[in-house]
PDB file of C-alpha atoms in Angstrom:
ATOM      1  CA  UNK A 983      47.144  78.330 -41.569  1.00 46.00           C
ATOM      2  CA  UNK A 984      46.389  81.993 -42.253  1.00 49.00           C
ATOM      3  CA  UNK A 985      49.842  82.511 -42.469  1.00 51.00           C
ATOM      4  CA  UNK A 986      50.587  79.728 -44.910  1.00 50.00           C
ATOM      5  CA  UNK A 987      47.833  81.407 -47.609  1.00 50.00           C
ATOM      6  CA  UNK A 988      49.464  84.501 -46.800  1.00 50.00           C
ATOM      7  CA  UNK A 989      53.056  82.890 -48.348  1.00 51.00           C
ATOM      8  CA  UNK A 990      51.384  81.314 -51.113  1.00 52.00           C
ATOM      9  CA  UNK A 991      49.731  84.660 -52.305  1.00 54.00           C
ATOM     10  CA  UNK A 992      52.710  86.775 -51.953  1.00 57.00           C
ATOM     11  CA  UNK A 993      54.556  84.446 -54.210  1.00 57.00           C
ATOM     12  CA  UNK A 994      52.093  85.304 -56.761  1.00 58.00           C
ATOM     13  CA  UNK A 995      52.459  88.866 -56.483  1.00 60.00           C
ATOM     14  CA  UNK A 996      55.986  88.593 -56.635  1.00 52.00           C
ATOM     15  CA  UNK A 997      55.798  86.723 -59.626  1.00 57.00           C
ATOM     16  CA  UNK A 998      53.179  89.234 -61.403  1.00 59.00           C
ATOM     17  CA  UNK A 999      55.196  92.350 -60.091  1.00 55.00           C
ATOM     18  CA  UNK A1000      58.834  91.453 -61.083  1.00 56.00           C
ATOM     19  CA  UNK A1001      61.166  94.332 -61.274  1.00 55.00           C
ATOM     20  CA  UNK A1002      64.333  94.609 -59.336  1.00 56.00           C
ATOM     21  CA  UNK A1003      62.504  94.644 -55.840  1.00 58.00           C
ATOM     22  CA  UNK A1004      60.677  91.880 -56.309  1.00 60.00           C
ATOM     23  CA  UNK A1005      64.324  89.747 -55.739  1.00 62.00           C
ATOM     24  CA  UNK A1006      64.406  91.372 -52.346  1.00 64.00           C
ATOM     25  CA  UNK A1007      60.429  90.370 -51.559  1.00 64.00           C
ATOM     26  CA  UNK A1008      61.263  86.732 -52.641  1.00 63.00           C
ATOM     27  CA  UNK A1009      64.172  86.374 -50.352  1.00 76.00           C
ATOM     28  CA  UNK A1010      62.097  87.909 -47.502  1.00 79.00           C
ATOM     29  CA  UNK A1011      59.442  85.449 -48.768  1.00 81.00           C
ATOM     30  CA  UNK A1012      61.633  82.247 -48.425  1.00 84.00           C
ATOM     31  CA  UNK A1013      63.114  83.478 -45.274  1.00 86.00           C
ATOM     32  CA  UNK A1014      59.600  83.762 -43.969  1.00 87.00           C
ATOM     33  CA  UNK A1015      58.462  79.995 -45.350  1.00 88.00           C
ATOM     34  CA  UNK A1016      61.722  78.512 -44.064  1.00 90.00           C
ATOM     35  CA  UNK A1017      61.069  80.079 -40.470  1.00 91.00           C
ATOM     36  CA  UNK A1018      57.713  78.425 -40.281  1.00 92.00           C
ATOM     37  CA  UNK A1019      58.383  75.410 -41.276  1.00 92.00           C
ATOM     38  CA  UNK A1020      61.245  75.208 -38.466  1.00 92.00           C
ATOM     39  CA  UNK A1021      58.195  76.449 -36.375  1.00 93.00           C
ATOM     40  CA  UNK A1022      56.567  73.623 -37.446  1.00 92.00           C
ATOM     41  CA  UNK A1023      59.175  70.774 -37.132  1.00 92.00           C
ATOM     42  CA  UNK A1024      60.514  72.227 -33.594  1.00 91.00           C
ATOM     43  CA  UNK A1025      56.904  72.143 -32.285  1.00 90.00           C
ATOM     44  CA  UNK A1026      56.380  68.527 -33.456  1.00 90.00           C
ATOM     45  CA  UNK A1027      59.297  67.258 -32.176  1.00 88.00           C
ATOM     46  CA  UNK A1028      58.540  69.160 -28.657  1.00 87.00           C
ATOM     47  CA  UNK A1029      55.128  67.555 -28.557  1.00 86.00           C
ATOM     48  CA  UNK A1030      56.795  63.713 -29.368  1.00 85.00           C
ATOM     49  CA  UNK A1031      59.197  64.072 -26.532  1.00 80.00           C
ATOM     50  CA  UNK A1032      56.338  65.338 -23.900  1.00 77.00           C
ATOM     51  CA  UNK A1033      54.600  62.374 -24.922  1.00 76.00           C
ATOM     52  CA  UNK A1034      57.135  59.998 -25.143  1.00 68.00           C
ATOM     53  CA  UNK A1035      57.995  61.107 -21.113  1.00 63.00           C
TER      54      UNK A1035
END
């Protein structure tokens, strides 16, 4: 969950910075959010098939 606030501010510091970099941060950003919520979907679906055994 810490993580999760940690995307959401980020995003807003991206936002307030801008520039050229900030593209880069962004990208890293999304990379980040998309990882996790694999994280997320992969452990779900590991915990429904234990159970379902």
């Amino acid at each position: 969950m810490d993580d999760y606030q940690g995307f959401l501010s980020t995003d807003v510091d991206n936002r307030r910075a801008g520039g050229g970099n900030s593209l880069i941060i962004c990208n890293w950003t999304l990379m980040r959010r998309i990882t996790f919520n694999l994280a997320l979907i992969f452990s779900s679906m590991l915990f429904s098939a234990n159970r379902s055994v």
